[in-house]
CSV table of N, CA and C in Angstrom, one decimal:
chain,number,residue,atom,x,y,z
A,65,MET,N,18.3,-17.3,-6.3
A,65,MET,CA,19.2,-16.1,-6.9
A,65,MET,C,18.4,-15.0,-4.9
A,66,PHE,N,19.0,-14.7,-4.6
A,66,PHE,CA,18.9,-13.2,-3.0
A,66,PHE,C,19.5,-12.5,-3.5
A,67,LYS,N,18.2,-10.8,-3.3
A,67,LYS,CA,19.0,-10.4,-3.4
A,67,LYS,C,18.7,-8.8,-1.7
A,68,PRO,N,19.7,-8.6,-1.4
A,68,PRO,CA,19.0,-7.5,-0.4
A,68,PRO,C,18.5,-6.0,-0.4
A,69,THR,N,17.4,-6.0,0.7
A,69,THR,CA,16.7,-4.8,0.3
A,69,THR,C,17.0,-3.9,0.2
A,70,GLU,N,17.9,-3.4,0.7
A,70,GLU,CA,18.9,-2.3,0.3
A,70,GLU,C,18.9,-2.3,-1.1
A,71,ASP,N,19.1,-2.8,-1.9
A,71,ASP,CA,18.9,-2.7,-3.1
A,71,ASP,C,18.5,-2.7,-4.4
A,72,SER,N,17.2,-2.6,-3.1
A,72,SER,CA,15.6,-2.8,-4.2
A,72,SER,C,15.1,-1.4,-3.8
A,73,ARG,N,15.6,-0.7,-2.9
A,73,ARG,CA,15.2,0.9,-2.7
A,73,ARG,C,14.1,2.1,-3.0
A,74,ILE,N,13.9,2.9,-2.9
A,74,ILE,CA,13.6,3.8,-3.9
A,74,ILE,C,13.2,5.1,-3.5
A,75,GLN,N,14.1,6.7,-3.1
A,75,GLN,CA,13.1,7.4,-2.4
A,75,GLN,C,12.5,8.3,-3.5
A,76,ILE,N,11.9,9.4,-3.8
A,76,ILE,CA,11.4,10.0,-4.6
A,76,ILE,C,11.0,11.3,-3.4
A,77,SER,N,11.3,12.7,-4.5
A,77,SER,CA,10.7,13.8,-4.0
A,77,SER,C,10.6,14.7,-5.0
A,78,GLU,N,9.1,15.7,-4.3
A,78,GLU,CA,8.2,16.0,-4.8
A,78,GLU,C,8.0,17.1,-4.6
A,79,LEU,N,8.0,18.1,-5.3
A,79,LEU,CA,7.3,19.2,-4.8
A,79,LEU,C,6.2,19.7,-5.0
A,80,MET,N,4.5,19.7,-3.9
A,80,MET,CA,3.3,19.6,-4.3
A,80,MET,C,2.9,21.1,-4.5
A,81,LYS,N,2.0,21.1,-6.0
A,81,LYS,CA,2.0,22.3,-7.0
A,81,LYS,C,1.0,23.0,-6.0
A,82,PRO,N,-0.5,24.3,-6.8
A,82,PRO,CA,-0.9,25.0,-6.2
A,82,PRO,C,-2.2,23.3,-7.8
A,83,SER,N,-2.0,22.8,-8.7
A,83,SER,CA,-2.1,21.8,-9.6
A,83,SER,C,-1.9,20.4,-9.1
A,84,HIS,N,-1.9,20.8,-8.0
A,84,HIS,CA,-2.1,19.0,-7.6
A,84,HIS,C,-3.3,19.2,-6.3
A,85,ALA,N,-3.2,20.2,-5.8
A,85,ALA,CA,-4.8,20.6,-4.7
A,85,ALA,C,-6.1,21.0,-5.0
A,86,ASN,N,-6.5,21.0,-4.2
A,86,ASN,CA,-8.3,20.5,-4.4
A,86,ASN,C,-8.9,21.7,-3.9
A,87,PHE,N,-9.9,22.0,-3.9
A,87,PHE,CA,-10.2,24.0,-3.7
A,87,PHE,C,-10.3,24.1,-2.2
A,88,GLY,N,-9.7,23.3,-1.2
A,88,GLY,CA,-9.7,23.4,0.3
A,88,GLY,C,-8.0,23.9,0.0
A,89,GLY,N,-7.7,23.9,-1.0
A,89,GLY,CA,-5.4,24.1,-0.9
A,89,GLY,C,-4.9,22.7,-0.5
A,90,LYS,N,-6.0,21.2,0.0
A,90,LYS,CA,-5.1,20.8,0.7
A,90,LYS,C,-4.6,19.2,-0.8
A,91,ILE,N,-3.1,18.9,-0.9
A,91,ILE,CA,-3.2,18.0,-2.0
A,91,ILE,C,-3.8,16.7,-2.8
A,92,HIS,N,-4.2,16.1,-3.4
A,92,HIS,CA,-5.1,15.6,-3.6
A,92,HIS,C,-5.2,13.9,-3.4
A,93,GLY,N,-6.0,13.1,-2.6
A,93,GLY,CA,-5.5,12.3,-2.5
A,93,GLY,C,-5.5,11.0,-3.6
A,94,GLY,N,-5.6,11.5,-4.2
A,94,GLY,CA,-5.6,10.4,-5.9
A,94,GLY,C,-4.1,10.5,-6.7
A,95,TYR,N,-3.4,12.2,-6.3
A,95,TYR,CA,-2.4,12.3,-6.3
A,95,TYR,C,-1.0,11.4,-6.1
A,96,ILE,N,-1.8,11.2,-4.6
A,96,ILE,CA,-0.4,11.3,-3.4
A,96,ILE,C,-0.4,9.5,-4.8
A,97,LEU,N,-2.1,8.9,-4.2
A,97,LEU,CA,-1.7,7.4,-4.8
A,97,LEU,C,-1.2,7.1,-5.5
A,98,SER,N,-1.1,8.1,-6.7
A,98,SER,CA,-0.7,7.8,-8.7
A,98,SER,C,0.3,8.3,-7.9
A,99,LEU,N,1.4,9.0,-7.2
A,99,LEU,CA,3.0,9.2,-7.0
A,99,LEU,C,3.1,7.5,-6.8
A,100,MET,N,2.2,7.2,-5.9
A,100,MET,CA,2.5,6.5,-4.4
A,100,MET,C,2.8,5.2,-5.3
A,101,ASP,N,2.2,4.2,-7.4
A,101,ASP,CA,1.8,3.3,-7.8
A,101,ASP,C,3.4,3.4,-8.1
A,102,ASN,N,3.4,4.4,-9.3
A,102,ASN,CA,4.7,4.8,-9.5
A,102,ASN,C,5.9,4.7,-8.5
A,103,VAL,N,6.3,5.5,-7.3
A,103,VAL,CA,7.8,4.8,-7.0
A,103,VAL,C,7.4,3.0,-6.2
A,104,ALA,N,6.0,2.6,-5.9
A,104,ALA,CA,5.5,0.5,-5.6
A,104,ALA,C,6.1,-0.1,-7.1
A,105,PHE,N,6.3,0.5,-8.1
A,105,PHE,CA,6.5,-0.3,-9.9
A,105,PHE,C,7.5,-0.1,-9.7
A,106,ALA,N,8.6,1.6,-9.3
A,106,ALA,CA,10.2,2.1,-9.6
A,106,ALA,C,10.4,0.8,-9.1
A,107,CYS,N,10.8,0.8,-7.3
A,107,CYS,CA,10.8,-0.5,-6.5
A,107,CYS,C,10.9,-1.8,-6.5
A,108,ALA,N,9.8,-2.7,-7.1
A,108,ALA,CA,9.6,-3.3,-7.4
A,108,ALA,C,10.5,-4.3,-9.2
A,109,SER,N,10.2,-3.7,-9.5
A,109,SER,CA,10.4,-3.6,-10.9
A,109,SER,C,12.7,-3.9,-10.9
A,110,LYS,N,13.1,-2.3,-10.0
A,110,LYS,CA,14.6,-2.7,-9.4
A,110,LYS,C,14.3,-3.7,-9.2
A,111,HIS,N,13.3,-4.1,-8.0
A,111,HIS,CA,14.3,-6.1,-7.8
A,111,HIS,C,13.6,-7.2,-8.4
A,112,SER,N,12.7,-7.0,-8.8
A,112,SER,CA,12.6,-8.1,-10.0
A,112,SER,C,13.5,-8.2,-11.8
A,113,ARG,N,13.3,-7.2,-11.7
A,113,ARG,CA,14.3,-6.9,-12.4
A,113,ARG,C,12.8,-6.7,-14.3
A,114,SER,N,11.8,-6.9,-13.9
A,114,SER,CA,10.8,-7.7,-15.3
A,114,SER,C,9.9,-6.5,-15.0
A,115,TYR,N,9.0,-6.2,-15.5
A,115,TYR,CA,8.2,-4.8,-15.7
A,115,TYR,C,6.7,-5.9,-15.2
A,116,CYS,N,6.3,-5.5,-13.6
A,116,CYS,CA,5.6,-5.5,-12.7
A,116,CYS,C,4.2,-4.2,-13.0
A,117,VAL,N,3.6,-5.0,-13.1
A,117,VAL,CA,1.7,-5.0,-12.7
A,117,VAL,C,1.1,-4.6,-11.1
A,118,THR,N,0.7,-3.2,-10.2
A,118,THR,CA,0.0,-3.1,-9.3
A,118,THR,C,-1.0,-4.1,-9.1
A,119,ALA,N,-1.8,-5.8,-8.4
A,119,ALA,CA,-2.9,-6.3,-8.0
A,119,ALA,C,-3.2,-6.1,-7.0
A,120,SER,N,-2.3,-5.5,-6.5
A,120,SER,CA,-3.6,-4.2,-4.7
A,120,SER,C,-2.9,-4.0,-4.4
A,121,VAL,N,-3.3,-3.0,-3.2
A,121,VAL,CA,-3.4,-2.0,-2.7
A,121,VAL,C,-3.6,-2.3,-1.2
A,122,ASN,N,-3.7,-2.8,-0.3
A,122,ASN,CA,-3.3,-3.5,1.0
A,122,ASN,C,-3.4,-1.7,2.1
A,123,LYS,N,-4.8,-1.6,2.4
A,123,LYS,CA,-5.2,0.2,3.7
A,123,LYS,C,-4.7,1.2,3.2
A,124,VAL,N,-5.6,1.7,2.5
A,124,VAL,CA,-3.7,3.7,2.4
A,124,VAL,C,-5.2,3.7,3.5
A,125,ASN,N,-4.5,4.8,5.0
A,125,ASN,CA,-4.9,6.3,5.4
A,125,ASN,C,-4.0,7.2,5.8
A,126,PHE,N,-4.8,8.4,5.1
A,126,PHE,CA,-3.9,9.9,5.0
A,126,PHE,C,-4.6,10.0,6.5
A,127,LEU,N,-3.0,10.3,7.5
A,127,LEU,CA,-3.3,10.4,8.1
A,127,LEU,C,-2.3,12.0,8.4
A,128,ASN,N,-2.1,13.2,7.9
A,128,ASN,CA,-1.9,14.2,7.5
A,128,ASN,C,-2.1,14.8,5.9
A,129,PRO,N,-2.9,16.0,6.2
A,129,PRO,CA,-2.7,16.3,5.4
A,129,PRO,C,-1.8,16.9,4.3
A,130,ILE,N,-1.0,17.1,3.2
A,130,ILE,CA,-0.3,17.3,1.9
A,130,ILE,C,-0.3,18.9,1.9
A,131,GLU,N,0.2,19.8,1.8
A,131,GLU,CA,-0.7,21.2,2.2
A,131,GLU,C,0.4,21.7,0.5
A,132,VAL,N,-0.1,22.5,-0.3
A,132,VAL,CA,0.9,22.8,-1.2
A,132,VAL,C,2.3,24.1,-1.3
A,133,GLY,N,3.1,23.5,-1.4
A,133,GLY,CA,4.0,23.9,-1.5
A,133,GLY,C,5.1,22.9,-0.4
A,134,GLU,N,3.9,22.5,-0.1
A,134,GLU,CA,6.0,21.2,0.6
A,134,GLU,C,6.0,20.4,0.3
A,135,LEU,N,7.7,19.6,-0.2
A,135,LEU,CA,8.3,18.8,-0.3
A,135,LEU,C,7.9,17.4,-0.1
A,136,VAL,N,6.7,17.1,-0.8
A,136,VAL,CA,6.5,15.5,-0.6
A,136,VAL,C,8.1,14.1,-0.7
A,137,THR,N,8.4,13.5,-0.4
A,137,THR,CA,9.2,12.1,0.0
A,137,THR,C,8.4,10.9,-0.1
A,138,MET,N,8.9,9.9,-0.9
A,138,MET,CA,8.3,8.9,-0.6
A,138,MET,C,9.9,7.2,-0.9
A,139,LYS,N,9.6,6.7,0.2
A,139,LYS,CA,10.5,6.1,0.4
A,139,LYS,C,9.6,4.7,0.7
A,140,ALA,N,10.4,3.6,-0.1
A,140,ALA,CA,9.4,2.4,-0.4
A,140,ALA,C,11.1,1.4,-0.5
A,141,SER,N,10.0,-0.3,-0.3
A,141,SER,CA,11.6,-1.0,-0.2
A,141,SER,C,10.2,-2.7,-0.2
A,142,ILE,N,10.5,-3.0,-0.5
A,142,ILE,CA,11.0,-4.6,-0.8
A,142,ILE,C,10.4,-5.0,0.8
A,143,ASN,N,9.5,-5.8,1.7
A,143,ASN,CA,9.1,-6.0,3.0
A,143,ASN,C,8.3,-7.5,2.3
A,144,TYR,N,8.6,-8.0,1.0
A,144,TYR,CA,8.1,-9.0,1.0
A,144,TYR,C,8.7,-9.6,-0.4
A,145,VAL,N,8.5,-10.9,-0.5
A,145,VAL,CA,8.7,-12.5,-2.0
A,145,VAL,C,8.2,-12.9,-1.7
A,146,GLY,N,7.1,-13.2,-2.6
A,146,GLY,CA,6.8,-14.3,-2.4
A,146,GLY,C,7.4,-15.0,-4.2
A,147,ARG,N,6.5,-15.9,-4.8
A,147,ARG,CA,7.1,-16.6,-6.2
A,147,ARG,C,7.2,-15.5,-7.8
A,148,SER,N,6.1,-14.8,-7.6
A,148,SER,CA,6.6,-13.5,-8.3
A,148,SER,C,6.0,-12.5,-8.2
A,149,SER,N,4.7,-12.7,-6.8
A,149,SER,CA,4.9,-11.0,-5.9
A,149,SER,C,6.2,-10.9,-5.4
A,150,MET,N,4.9,-9.1,-5.1
A,150,MET,CA,5.9,-8.5,-3.8
A,150,MET,C,5.7,-7.9,-2.9
A,151,VAL,N,5.3,-7.2,-1.5
A,151,VAL,CA,4.9,-6.2,-1.3
A,151,VAL,C,6.1,-5.2,-1.0
A,152,VAL,N,5.5,-3.4,-1.8
A,152,VAL,CA,6.0,-3.4,-1.8
A,152,VAL,C,5.7,-1.9,-0.5
A,153,GLY,N,6.6,-1.7,0.2
A,153,GLY,CA,6.6,-1.0,1.4
A,153,GLY,C,6.9,0.4,0.8
A,154,ILE,N,5.2,2.1,2.0
A,154,ILE,CA,6.0,2.1,1.0
A,154,ILE,C,5.8,3.8,1.6
A,155,ARG,N,6.3,4.5,3.0
A,155,ARG,CA,5.5,5.8,3.5
A,155,ARG,C,5.7,7.3,3.1
A,156,VAL,N,5.5,7.6,3.0
A,156,VAL,CA,4.7,9.4,2.2
A,156,VAL,C,5.3,10.3,3.4
A,157,GLU,N,6.2,11.1,3.5
A,157,GLU,CA,6.3,12.2,4.3
A,157,GLU,C,5.9,13.6,4.2
A,158,SER,N,5.9,14.6,4.5
A,158,SER,CA,5.8,16.6,4.1
A,158,SER,C,6.7,16.4,4.4
A,159,GLU,N,7.6,18.4,3.6
A,159,GLU,CA,8.2,19.3,5.0
A,159,GLU,C,7.6,20.5,4.6
A,160,ASN,N,6.9,21.1,5.6
A,160,ASN,CA,7.7,22.9,4.7
A,160,ASN,C,8.8,22.7,5.0
A,161,ILE,N,8.5,23.7,3.6
A,161,ILE,CA,10.3,23.6,3.0
A,161,ILE,C,11.2,24.9,3.1
A,162,ARG,N,10.3,26.1,4.1
A,162,ARG,CA,9.9,27.0,5.2
A,162,ARG,C,10.8,26.6,6.8
A,163,THR,N,9.8,25.8,7.4
A,163,THR,CA,10.6,26.1,8.6
A,163,THR,C,11.1,24.2,9.0
A,164,GLY,N,11.0,23.7,7.7
A,164,GLY,CA,11.6,22.4,8.0
A,164,GLY,C,10.6,21.5,8.1
A,165,LYS,N,9.4,21.5,9.5
A,165,LYS,CA,9.0,20.7,10.1
A,165,LYS,C,8.7,19.1,9.2
A,166,LYS,N,8.4,17.8,8.7
A,166,LYS,CA,8.1,17.6,8.6
A,166,LYS,C,6.9,15.9,8.9
A,167,LYS,N,6.6,15.6,8.3
A,167,LYS,CA,4.6,15.0,8.7
A,167,LYS,C,4.9,14.5,8.1
A,168,HIS,N,4.2,12.9,8.6
A,168,HIS,CA,3.9,11.3,8.3
A,168,HIS,C,2.5,11.0,7.3
A,169,CYS,N,2.6,11.0,7.0
A,169,CYS,CA,1.7,12.0,5.9
A,169,CYS,C,0.7,9.8,6.1
A,170,ASN,N,1.5,8.7,5.5
A,170,ASN,CA,0.9,7.8,4.9
A,170,ASN,C,0.9,6.9,4.8
A,171,SER,N,1.3,5.8,4.8
A,171,SER,CA,2.3,4.3,4.4
A,171,SER,C,1.1,3.7,4.2
A,172,SER,N,1.0,2.3,3.4
A,172,SER,CA,0.5,2.0,2.3
A,172,SER,C,2.3,0.7,2.0
A,173,TYR,N,0.6,-0.2,1.3
A,173,TYR,CA,2.1,-1.9,1.0
A,173,TYR,C,1.3,-1.9,-0.2
A,174,PHE,N,1.9,-1.9,-1.4
A,174,PHE,CA,2.1,-1.9,-3.0
A,174,PHE,C,1.9,-3.7,-2.8
A,175,ILE,N,0.9,-4.7,-3.1
A,175,ILE,CA,1.3,-6.1,-3.8
A,175,ILE,C,1.4,-5.9,-5.2
A,176,MET,N,2.7,-5.9,-5.5
A,176,MET,CA,3.2,-5.6,-7.0
A,176,MET,C,3.2,-6.7,-7.3
A,177,VAL,N,2.9,-7.6,-9.0
A,177,VAL,CA,4.0,-9.2,-9.9
A,177,VAL,C,4.8,-8.6,-10.4
A,178,ALA,N,5.4,-9.7,-10.9
A,178,ALA,CA,6.1,-9.2,-12.0
A,178,ALA,C,5.6,-10.6,-13.3
A,179,VAL,N,6.0,-9.6,-14.8
A,179,VAL,CA,5.1,-10.3,-15.5
A,179,VAL,C,6.1,-9.9,-16.4
A,180,ASP,N,5.3,-11.1,-17.3
A,180,ASP,CA,7.1,-11.0,-18.9
A,180,ASP,C,6.3,-10.5,-19.8
A,181,GLU,N,6.6,-9.9,-20.4
A,181,GLU,CA,5.8,-9.4,-21.6
A,181,GLU,C,4.8,-10.1,-22.4
A,182,ASP,N,4.8,-11.1,-22.9
A,182,ASP,CA,3.4,-11.8,-22.7
A,182,ASP,C,1.8,-11.9,-21.4
A,183,GLY,N,2.4,-11.1,-20.2
A,183,GLY,CA,1.8,-10.7,-19.2
A,183,GLY,C,1.3,-12.4,-18.5
A,184,LYS,N,3.1,-13.0,-18.6
A,184,LYS,CA,2.7,-14.3,-17.6
A,184,LYS,C,3.4,-13.5,-16.1
A,185,THR,N,2.7,-14.6,-15.7
A,185,THR,CA,4.2,-13.8,-14.4
A,185,THR,C,5.5,-14.5,-14.8
A,186,VAL,N,6.0,-13.7,-13.5
A,186,VAL,CA,8.1,-15.0,-13.8
A,186,VAL,C,8.5,-14.8,-12.4
A,187,PRO,N,9.2,-15.7,-11.9
A,187,PRO,CA,9.8,-15.7,-10.3
A,187,PRO,C,10.3,-14.6,-10.2
A,188,VAL,N,10.6,-14.1,-8.9
A,188,VAL,CA,11.6,-12.2,-8.2
A,188,VAL,C,12.2,-13.5,-7.8
A,189,PRO,N,13.6,-12.8,-7.3
A,189,PRO,CA,14.3,-13.0,-6.4
A,189,PRO,C,14.2,-12.6,-5.3
A,190,GLY,N,14.5,-14.2,-4.5
A,190,GLY,CA,14.3,-14.2,-2.9
A,190,GLY,C,15.1,-12.7,-2.7
A,191,LEU,N,14.6,-12.4,-0.7
A,191,LEU,CA,15.1,-11.6,-0.2
A,191,LEU,C,16.4,-12.0,0.7
A,192,ILE,N,17.3,-11.0,1.2
A,192,ILE,CA,18.6,-11.9,2.2
A,192,ILE,C,17.9,-10.4,3.4
A,193,LEU,N,17.9,-11.0,4.4
A,193,LEU,CA,16.9,-10.1,5.8
A,193,LEU,C,19.0,-9.3,6.5
A,194,ASN,N,19.1,-8.6,6.4
A,194,ASN,CA,20.0,-7.6,6.6
A,194,ASN,C,20.1,-7.3,8.0
A,195,SER,N,19.2,-7.2,8.6
A,195,SER,CA,18.2,-6.6,10.3
A,195,SER,C,16.9,-6.7,10.8
A,196,GLU,N,16.8,-6.7,11.5
A,196,GLU,CA,15.6,-7.2,13.1
A,196,GLU,C,14.9,-6.3,12.3
A,197,LEU,N,14.8,-5.2,11.3
A,197,LEU,CA,13.8,-4.0,10.9
A,197,LEU,C,13.6,-5.1,9.5
A,198,ASP,N,14.0,-5.7,8.9
A,198,ASP,CA,13.8,-6.1,7.1
A,198,ASP,C,12.9,-7.5,7.8
A,199,ALA,N,13.5,-8.4,8.7
A,199,ALA,CA,13.2,-9.5,9.6
A,199,ALA,C,11.5,-9.3,10.0
A,200,LYS,N,11.4,-7.7,10.9
A,200,LYS,CA,10.3,-7.6,10.5
A,200,LYS,C,9.2,-6.8,10.4
A,201,ARG,N,9.6,-6.7,9.2
A,201,ARG,CA,8.2,-6.0,7.9
A,201,ARG,C,8.3,-7.9,7.3
A,202,PHE,N,9.2,-8.4,7.3
A,202,PHE,CA,8.7,-9.9,5.8
A,202,PHE,C,7.4,-10.1,7.0
A,203,ILE,N,8.0,-11.2,7.8
A,203,ILE,CA,7.0,-11.5,9.2
A,203,ILE,C,5.5,-10.2,8.8
A,204,LYS,N,5.7,-9.3,8.8
A,204,LYS,CA,4.7,-8.1,9.0
A,204,LYS,C,3.7,-8.4,8.1
A,205,SER,N,4.0,-8.6,6.8
A,205,SER,CA,3.4,-8.9,5.5
A,205,SER,C,3.0,-10.3,5.6
A,206,ILE,N,3.7,-11.8,6.3
A,206,ILE,CA,2.5,-13.1,6.3
A,206,ILE,C,1.4,-13.2,7.0
A,207,ILE,N,2.0,-11.8,8.5
A,207,ILE,CA,1.2,-12.1,9.5
A,207,ILE,C,-0.4,-11.4,8.3
A,208,ARG,N,-0.2,-10.2,8.1
A,208,ARG,CA,-1.1,-8.6,7.3
A,208,ARG,C,-1.9,-10.0,5.6
A,209,GLN,N,-1.3,-11.0,5.2
A,209,GLN,CA,-1.0,-11.4,3.9
A,209,GLN,C,-2.4,-12.8,4.4
A,210,GLU,N,-1.4,-13.3,5.8
A,210,GLU,CA,-2.9,-14.3,6.5
A,210,GLU,C,-4.2,-13.9,6.6
A,211,SER,N,-4.1,-12.6,7.6
A,211,SER,CA,-5.6,-12.2,7.7
A,211,SER,C,-6.3,-11.5,6.6
A,212,ASP,N,-5.8,-11.1,5.7
A,212,ASP,CA,-6.6,-11.1,4.9
A,212,ASP,C,-7.0,-12.2,4.7
A,213,THR,N,-6.9,-13.8,3.5
A,213,THR,CA,-6.9,-15.1,3.3
A,213,THR,C,-8.5,-14.7,3.8
A,214,LYS,N,-8.3,-14.3,5.7
A,214,LYS,CA,-8.8,-15.3,6.5
A,214,LYS,C,-10.1,-13.5,7.0
A,215,ARG,N,-9.6,-13.1,5.5
A,215,ARG,CA,-11.6,-11.6,5.7
A,215,ARG,C,-11.7,-12.3,5.0
A,216,SER,N,-11.1,-12.5,3.6
A,216,SER,CA,-11.9,-13.1,2.8
A,216,SER,C,-13.2,-13.7,2.5
A,217,ALA,N,-12.4,-15.4,4.1
A,217,ALA,CA,-13.5,-16.6,3.7
A,217,ALA,C,-14.1,-15.9,4.5
A,218,ASP,N,-14.7,-15.5,6.1
A,218,ASP,CA,-15.6,-14.5,6.9
A,218,ASP,C,-16.4,-14.1,6.3
A,219,LEU,N,-16.0,-12.9,4.6
A,219,LEU,CA,-17.0,-12.8,4.0
A,219,LEU,C,-17.8,-13.2,2.3
A,220,GLU,N,-16.7,-14.3,2.4
A,220,GLU,CA,-17.8,-15.7,1.8
A,220,GLU,C,-18.7,-15.8,2.7
A,221,ASN,N,-18.5,-15.9,3.3
A,221,ASN,CA,-19.3,-17.1,4.0
A,221,ASN,C,-21.2,-16.2,4.7
A,222,LEU,N,-20.4,-14.0,5.5
A,222,LEU,CA,-21.2,-13.8,5.4
A,222,LEU,C,-22.1,-13.7,4.3
A,223,TYR,N,-22.1,-13.3,2.5
A,223,TYR,CA,-22.5,-13.5,1.3
A,223,TYR,C,-23.1,-15.2,1.7
A,224,LYS,N,-22.9,-15.9,1.6
A,224,LYS,CA,-23.5,-17.5,1.7
A,224,LYS,C,-25.4,-18.0,2.4
A,225,ASN,N,-24.9,-16.6,3.9
A,225,ASN,CA,-25.5,-16.5,4.6
A,225,ASN,C,-26.0,-15.7,5.9
A,226,VAL,N,-26.4,-14.5,4.7
A,226,VAL,CA,-26.5,-12.5,5.1
A,226,VAL,C,-28.3,-13.3,6.6
A,227,ASP,N,-28.7,-13.9,6.5
A,227,ASP,CA,-30.3,-14.3,7.5
A,227,ASP,C,-29.1,-14.2,8.7
A,228,GLN,N,-28.7,-14.5,9.3
A,228,GLN,CA,-27.4,-15.2,10.0
A,228,GLN,C,-27.1,-13.7,10.7
A,229,HIS,N,-26.8,-13.0,10.1
A,229,HIS,CA,-25.8,-11.7,10.5
A,229,HIS,C,-27.0,-10.5,10.6
A,230,LEU,N,-28.4,-10.5,10.5
A,230,LEU,CA,-29.2,-8.9,9.9
A,230,LEU,C,-29.1,-8.3,10.9
A,231,ASP,N,-29.1,-9.4,12.4
A,231,ASP,CA,-29.0,-8.6,14.0
A,231,ASP,C,-27.8,-8.0,14.1
A,232,LYS,N,-27.0,-7.8,13.2
A,232,LYS,CA,-25.7,-6.9,13.5
A,232,LYS,C,-26.8,-6.3,13.8
A,233,LEU,N,-26.7,-5.4,12.1
A,233,LEU,CA,-27.5,-4.3,12.2
A,233,LEU,C,-28.2,-3.3,13.0
A,234,LYS,N,-29.0,-3.7,14.3
A,234,LYS,CA,-29.8,-3.2,14.8
A,234,LYS,C,-30.3,-2.1,15.1
A,235,ASN,N,-27.6,-1.7,15.2
A,235,ASN,CA,-27.5,-0.2,15.8
A,235,ASN,C,-26.8,0.4,14.7
A,236,TYR,N,-27.0,0.5,14.2
A,236,TYR,CA,-27.0,1.2,12.8
A,236,TYR,C,-28.2,2.0,11.7
A,237,LYS,N,-28.1,3.3,11.1
A,237,LYS,CA,-28.3,3.6,10.4
A,237,LYS,C,-29.6,3.3,9.6
A,238,VAL,N,-30.1,2.0,9.7
A,238,VAL,CA,-30.1,1.6,8.2
A,238,VAL,C,-32.1,1.0,8.3
A,239,LYS,N,-33.0,0.8,7.5
A,239,LYS,CA,-34.0,0.5,7.0
A,239,LYS,C,-34.3,-1.2,5.9
A,240,ILE,N,-34.2,-2.1,6.7
A,240,ILE,CA,-34.0,-3.9,6.5
A,240,ILE,C,-35.8,-2.9,5.5
A,241,ASP,N,-36.1,-3.3,4.2
A,241,ASP,CA,-36.6,-3.4,3.7
A,241,ASP,C,-36.5,-5.2,2.1
A,242,PHE,N,-36.8,-5.7,2.5
A,242,PHE,CA,-36.9,-6.6,1.7
A,242,PHE,C,-37.7,-6.3,1.0
A,243,LYS,N,-37.7,-7.2,-0.2
A,243,LYS,CA,-38.7,-6.9,-1.5
A,243,LYS,C,-39.0,-8.4,-2.4
């Protein structure tokens, strides 16, 4: 079974209140991450018709702060599917409701996994890519996945051979004092 990406797209908007803010009047990043996790769950569950769990989050950069009183909109779509996993791309924008000015606040990729009542993974439908943009998103997900796999292998190698890499520390504010 295959489903087009537009069948699973989700968009939510929420007004940012003082209770969501830190002492500087900016919205807590953790609150935004929680909203993003909720929209990723909704998008992945809609695609898979299964309960989904968050397996990982691939890089969240907070590009612009979100102010109290702004309207935050999150747009989510399925960018990639594996056997039981899905990459949900999320774009977060805020809007000043007085001026209409919009800001791109962050984009992130949540890796969600479909599971049954016992927590066992279940297969998810494939994707029908209806546009060049859908194809680009799918390909970017593959490239990110390959890059993550290579980075994990490189880091594992570092832990096995730390002595070979100690010279990399000379340009950093660190003192080596092994006992």
